[in-house]
CSV table of C-alpha atoms in Angstrom, one decimal:
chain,number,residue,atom,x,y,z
C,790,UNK,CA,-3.4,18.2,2.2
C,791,UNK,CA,-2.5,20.2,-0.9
C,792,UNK,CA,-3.7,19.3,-4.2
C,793,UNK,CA,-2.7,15.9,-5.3
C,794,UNK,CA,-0.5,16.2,-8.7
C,795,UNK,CA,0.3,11.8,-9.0
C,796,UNK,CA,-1.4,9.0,-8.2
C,797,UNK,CA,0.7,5.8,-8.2
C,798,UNK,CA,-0.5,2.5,-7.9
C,799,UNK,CA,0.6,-1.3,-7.2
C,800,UNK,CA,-0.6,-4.2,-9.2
C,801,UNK,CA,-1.1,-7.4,-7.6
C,802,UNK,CA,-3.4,-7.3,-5.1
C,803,UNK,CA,-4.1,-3.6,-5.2
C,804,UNK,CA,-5.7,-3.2,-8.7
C,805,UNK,CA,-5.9,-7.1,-9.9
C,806,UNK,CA,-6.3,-10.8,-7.9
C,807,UNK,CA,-3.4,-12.7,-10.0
C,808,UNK,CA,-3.2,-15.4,-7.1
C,809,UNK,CA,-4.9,-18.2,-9.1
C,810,UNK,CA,-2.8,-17.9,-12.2
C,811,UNK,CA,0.4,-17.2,-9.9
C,812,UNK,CA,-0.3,-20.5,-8.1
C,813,UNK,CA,-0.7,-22.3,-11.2
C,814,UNK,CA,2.8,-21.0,-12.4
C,815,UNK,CA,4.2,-21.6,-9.1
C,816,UNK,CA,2.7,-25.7,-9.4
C,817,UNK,CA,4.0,-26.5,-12.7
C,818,UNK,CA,7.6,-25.2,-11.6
C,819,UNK,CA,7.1,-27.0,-8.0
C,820,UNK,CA,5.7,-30.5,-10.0
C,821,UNK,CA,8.7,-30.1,-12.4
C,822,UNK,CA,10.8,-30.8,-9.4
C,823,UNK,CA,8.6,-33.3,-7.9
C,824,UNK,CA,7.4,-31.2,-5.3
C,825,UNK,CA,3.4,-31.4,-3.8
C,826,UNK,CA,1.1,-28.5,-5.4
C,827,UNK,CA,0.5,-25.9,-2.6
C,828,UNK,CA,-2.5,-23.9,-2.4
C,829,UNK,CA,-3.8,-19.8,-3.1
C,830,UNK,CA,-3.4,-19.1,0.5
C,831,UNK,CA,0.5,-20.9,0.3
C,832,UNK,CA,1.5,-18.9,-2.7
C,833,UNK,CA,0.2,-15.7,-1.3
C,834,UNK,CA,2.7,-15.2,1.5
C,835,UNK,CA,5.0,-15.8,-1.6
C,836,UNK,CA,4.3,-12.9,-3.5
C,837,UNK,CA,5.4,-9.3,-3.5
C,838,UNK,CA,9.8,-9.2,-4.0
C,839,UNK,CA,9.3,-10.2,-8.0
C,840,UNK,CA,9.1,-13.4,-9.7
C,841,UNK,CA,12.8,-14.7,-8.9
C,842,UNK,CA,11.9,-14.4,-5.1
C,843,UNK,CA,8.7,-16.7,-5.5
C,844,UNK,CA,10.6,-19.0,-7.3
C,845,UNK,CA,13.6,-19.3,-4.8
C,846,UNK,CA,11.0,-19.5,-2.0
C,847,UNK,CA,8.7,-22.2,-4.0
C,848,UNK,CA,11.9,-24.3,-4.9
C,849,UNK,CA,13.7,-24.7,-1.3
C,850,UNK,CA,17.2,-26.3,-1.7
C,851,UNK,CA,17.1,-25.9,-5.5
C,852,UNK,CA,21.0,-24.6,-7.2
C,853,UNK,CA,21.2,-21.4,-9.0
C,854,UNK,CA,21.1,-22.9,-12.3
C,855,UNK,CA,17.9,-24.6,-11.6
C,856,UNK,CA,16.2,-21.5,-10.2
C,857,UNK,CA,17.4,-19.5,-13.6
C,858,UNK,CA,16.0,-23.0,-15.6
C,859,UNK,CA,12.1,-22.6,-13.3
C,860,UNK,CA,12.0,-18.6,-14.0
C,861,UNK,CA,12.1,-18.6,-17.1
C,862,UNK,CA,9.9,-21.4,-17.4
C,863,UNK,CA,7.4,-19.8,-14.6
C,864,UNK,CA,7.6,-16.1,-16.8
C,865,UNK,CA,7.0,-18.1,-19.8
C,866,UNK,CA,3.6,-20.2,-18.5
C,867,UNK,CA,2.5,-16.8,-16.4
C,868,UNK,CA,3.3,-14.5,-19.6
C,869,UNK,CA,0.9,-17.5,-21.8
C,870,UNK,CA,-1.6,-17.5,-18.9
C,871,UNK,CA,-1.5,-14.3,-17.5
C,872,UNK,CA,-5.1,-13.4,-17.4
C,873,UNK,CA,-7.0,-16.9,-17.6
C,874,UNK,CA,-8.2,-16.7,-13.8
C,875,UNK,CA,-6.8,-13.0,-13.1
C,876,UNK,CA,-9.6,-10.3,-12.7
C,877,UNK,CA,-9.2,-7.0,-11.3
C,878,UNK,CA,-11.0,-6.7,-7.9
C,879,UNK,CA,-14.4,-5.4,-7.3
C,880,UNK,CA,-15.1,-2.0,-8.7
C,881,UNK,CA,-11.7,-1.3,-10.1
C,882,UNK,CA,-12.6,-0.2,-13.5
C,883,UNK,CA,-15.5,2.0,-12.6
C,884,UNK,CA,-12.9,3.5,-9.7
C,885,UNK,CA,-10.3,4.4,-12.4
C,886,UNK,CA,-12.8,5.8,-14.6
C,887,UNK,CA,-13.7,8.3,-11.8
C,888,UNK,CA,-10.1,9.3,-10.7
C,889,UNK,CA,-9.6,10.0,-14.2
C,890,UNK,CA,-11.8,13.1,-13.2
C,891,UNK,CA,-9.0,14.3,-11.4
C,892,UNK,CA,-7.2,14.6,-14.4
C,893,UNK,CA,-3.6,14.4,-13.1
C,894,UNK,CA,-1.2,11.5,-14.2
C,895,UNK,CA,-2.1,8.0,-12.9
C,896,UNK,CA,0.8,5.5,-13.1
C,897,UNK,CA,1.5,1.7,-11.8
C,898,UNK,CA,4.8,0.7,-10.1
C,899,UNK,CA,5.5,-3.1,-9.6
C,900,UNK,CA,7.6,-5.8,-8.8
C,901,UNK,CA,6.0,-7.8,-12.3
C,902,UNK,CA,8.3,-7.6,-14.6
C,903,UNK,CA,6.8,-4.4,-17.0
C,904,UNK,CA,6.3,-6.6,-19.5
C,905,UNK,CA,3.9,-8.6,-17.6
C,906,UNK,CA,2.4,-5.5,-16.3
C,907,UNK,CA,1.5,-4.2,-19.5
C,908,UNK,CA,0.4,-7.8,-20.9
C,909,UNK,CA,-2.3,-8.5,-18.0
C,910,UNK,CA,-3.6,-4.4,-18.2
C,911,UNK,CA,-4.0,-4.8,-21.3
C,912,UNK,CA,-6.0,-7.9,-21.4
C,913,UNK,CA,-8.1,-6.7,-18.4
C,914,UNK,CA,-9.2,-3.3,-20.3
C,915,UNK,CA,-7.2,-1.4,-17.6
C,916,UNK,CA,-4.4,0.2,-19.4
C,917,UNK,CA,-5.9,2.8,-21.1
C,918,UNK,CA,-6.4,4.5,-18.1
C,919,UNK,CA,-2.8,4.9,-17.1
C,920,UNK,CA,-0.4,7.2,-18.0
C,921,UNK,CA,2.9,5.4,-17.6
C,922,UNK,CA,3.3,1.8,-16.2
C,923,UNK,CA,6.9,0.9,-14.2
C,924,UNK,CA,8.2,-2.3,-13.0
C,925,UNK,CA,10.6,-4.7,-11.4
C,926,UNK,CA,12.7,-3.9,-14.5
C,927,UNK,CA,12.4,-0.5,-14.9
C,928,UNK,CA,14.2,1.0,-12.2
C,929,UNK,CA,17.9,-0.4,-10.3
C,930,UNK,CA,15.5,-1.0,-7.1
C,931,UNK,CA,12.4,-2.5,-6.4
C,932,UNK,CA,10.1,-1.5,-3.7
C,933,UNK,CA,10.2,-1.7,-0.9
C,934,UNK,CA,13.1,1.2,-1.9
C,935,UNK,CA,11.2,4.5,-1.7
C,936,UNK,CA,13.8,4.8,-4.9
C,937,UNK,CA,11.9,3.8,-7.5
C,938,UNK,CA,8.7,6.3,-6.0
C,939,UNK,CA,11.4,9.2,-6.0
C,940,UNK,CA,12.3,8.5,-9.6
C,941,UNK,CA,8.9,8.6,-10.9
C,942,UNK,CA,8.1,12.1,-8.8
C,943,UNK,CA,11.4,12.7,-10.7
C,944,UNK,CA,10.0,11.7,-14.1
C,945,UNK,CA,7.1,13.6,-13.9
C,946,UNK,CA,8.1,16.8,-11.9
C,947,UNK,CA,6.0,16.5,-8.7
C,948,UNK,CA,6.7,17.2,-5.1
C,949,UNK,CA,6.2,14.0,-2.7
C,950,UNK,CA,3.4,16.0,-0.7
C,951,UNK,CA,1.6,16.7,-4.1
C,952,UNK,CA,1.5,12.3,-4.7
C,953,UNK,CA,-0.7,9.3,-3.3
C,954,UNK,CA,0.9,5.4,-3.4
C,955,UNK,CA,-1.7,3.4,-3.1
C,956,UNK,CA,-0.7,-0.9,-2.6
C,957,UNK,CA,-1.5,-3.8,-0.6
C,958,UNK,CA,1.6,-4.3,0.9
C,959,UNK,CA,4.8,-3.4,3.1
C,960,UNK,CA,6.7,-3.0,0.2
C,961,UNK,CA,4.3,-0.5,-0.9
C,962,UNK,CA,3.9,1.5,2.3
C,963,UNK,CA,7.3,1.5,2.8
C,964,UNK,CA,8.6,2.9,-0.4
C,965,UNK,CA,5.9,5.5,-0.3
C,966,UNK,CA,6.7,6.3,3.0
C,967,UNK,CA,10.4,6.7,2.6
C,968,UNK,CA,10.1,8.8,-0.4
C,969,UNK,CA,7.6,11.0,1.5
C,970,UNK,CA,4.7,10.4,-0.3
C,971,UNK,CA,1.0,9.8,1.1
C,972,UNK,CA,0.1,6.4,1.2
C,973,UNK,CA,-3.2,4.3,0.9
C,974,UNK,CA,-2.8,0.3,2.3
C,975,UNK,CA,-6.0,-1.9,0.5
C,976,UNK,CA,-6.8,-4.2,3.2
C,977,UNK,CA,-8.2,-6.7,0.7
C,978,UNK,CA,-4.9,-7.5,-1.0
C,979,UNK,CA,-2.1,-10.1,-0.4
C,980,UNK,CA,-0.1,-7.9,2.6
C,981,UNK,CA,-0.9,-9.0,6.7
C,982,UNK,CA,-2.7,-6.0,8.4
C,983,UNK,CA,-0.4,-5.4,10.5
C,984,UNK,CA,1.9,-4.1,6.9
C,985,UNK,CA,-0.1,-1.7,6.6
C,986,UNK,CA,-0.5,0.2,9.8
C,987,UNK,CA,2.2,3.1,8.8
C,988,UNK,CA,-0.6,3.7,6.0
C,989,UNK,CA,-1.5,7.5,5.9
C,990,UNK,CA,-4.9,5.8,5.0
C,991,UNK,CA,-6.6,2.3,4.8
C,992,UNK,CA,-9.4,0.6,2.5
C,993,UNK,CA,-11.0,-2.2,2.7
C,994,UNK,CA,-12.4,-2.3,-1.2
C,995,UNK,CA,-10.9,-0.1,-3.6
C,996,UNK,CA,-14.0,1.9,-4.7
C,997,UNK,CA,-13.6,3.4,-1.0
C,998,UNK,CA,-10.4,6.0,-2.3
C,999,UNK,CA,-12.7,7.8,-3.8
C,1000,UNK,CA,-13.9,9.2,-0.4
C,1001,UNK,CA,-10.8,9.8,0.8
C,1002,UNK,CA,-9.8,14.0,0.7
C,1003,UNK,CA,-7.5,13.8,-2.2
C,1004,UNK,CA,-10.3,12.8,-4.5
C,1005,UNK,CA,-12.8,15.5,-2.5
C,1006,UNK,CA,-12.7,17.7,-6.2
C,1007,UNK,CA,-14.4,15.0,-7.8
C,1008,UNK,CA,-17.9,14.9,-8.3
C,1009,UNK,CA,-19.1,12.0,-7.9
């Protein structure tokens, strides 16, 4: 593997468990329309395309102009709530801290709105230790287009063998993969196993990257 210039990360369910405040989002939108709450494990398989997908998904049979009425109220309430229940998972912070060592760039790439992304980093302590932060909005595609990966080797000048994409997802092994870049799957996160068997690597807690070879230089 040559030396590793980028290291992009996902959000949700990679670096932070947002499920409990996502579910609450998703049942004041669903008891707005006098549907049953659903559960953490229910709103999981909804998570992953961006906000509007959830709420389609959540809201079965609902008309356009009542999806555009429950997304803005569900960014409103997660925006208010974003980190009352969301914590970053297990050894996270510490993690970061350490890959810092590599001192290359360190960026996030989500579906979340950047807006969002920025709002729940920050109140977690985590954005400081990122260089750039990208999202649903920032880019014409979404993942799992490798385009938004090959604009942001784009943005900061590096060859796809020289990056690492770390998520929890398909959408995150597959944009990595089809913009050529190494790719880590977090068996912890929101994704089925089986999304994550075209992983270059595989985790099963996120303190584990830092034996992988990329992060060999590091003395840790």
């Amino acid at each position: 593997m040559d030396p590793i210039r980028l290291l992009i990360f996902d959000l949700d369910g990679t670096l932070i468990d947002s499920l409990p405040d996502l579910t609450d989002a998703t049942n004041l939108i669903r008891e707005r329309h006098g549907l049953p709450q659903i559960g953490i494990s229910d709103v999981r398989k909804l998570v992953g395309q961006g906000a509007r997908s959830l709420v389609e998904r959540a809201l079965p049979g609902v008309s356009e102009p009542e999806v555009e009425q429950a997304l803005e109220q569900f960014l409103a309430y997660n925006l208010a709530h974003i980190a009352d229940k969301t914590r970053p998972y297990p050894g996270v912070p510490e993690t970061l801290q350490e890959l810092a060592g590599l001192e290359i760039p360190m960026v996030v790439l989500s579906n979340k709105n950047v807006a969002l992304c920025r709002e729940v980093l920050d109140k977690l302590g985590l954005e400081r230790h990122f260089t750039d932060i990208f999202g649903a909005d920032s880019f014409p595609y979404r993942k799992p287009s490798p385009e938004p990966v090959l604009a942001v080797l784009k943005e900061f000048g590096v060859a796809a063998g020289a990056c690492v994409m770390v998520g929890d997802s398909v959408n995150d092994i597959a944009a990595g993969g089809g913009a050529g870049v190494w790719t880590v799957g977090c068996c912890y996160g929101y994704g089925d196993q089986s999304e994550l068997d075209a992983a270059t690597y595989r985790v099963s807690e996120f303190p584990a990257l830092l034996q992988l070879p990329f992060v060999r230089k590091i003395d840790v």
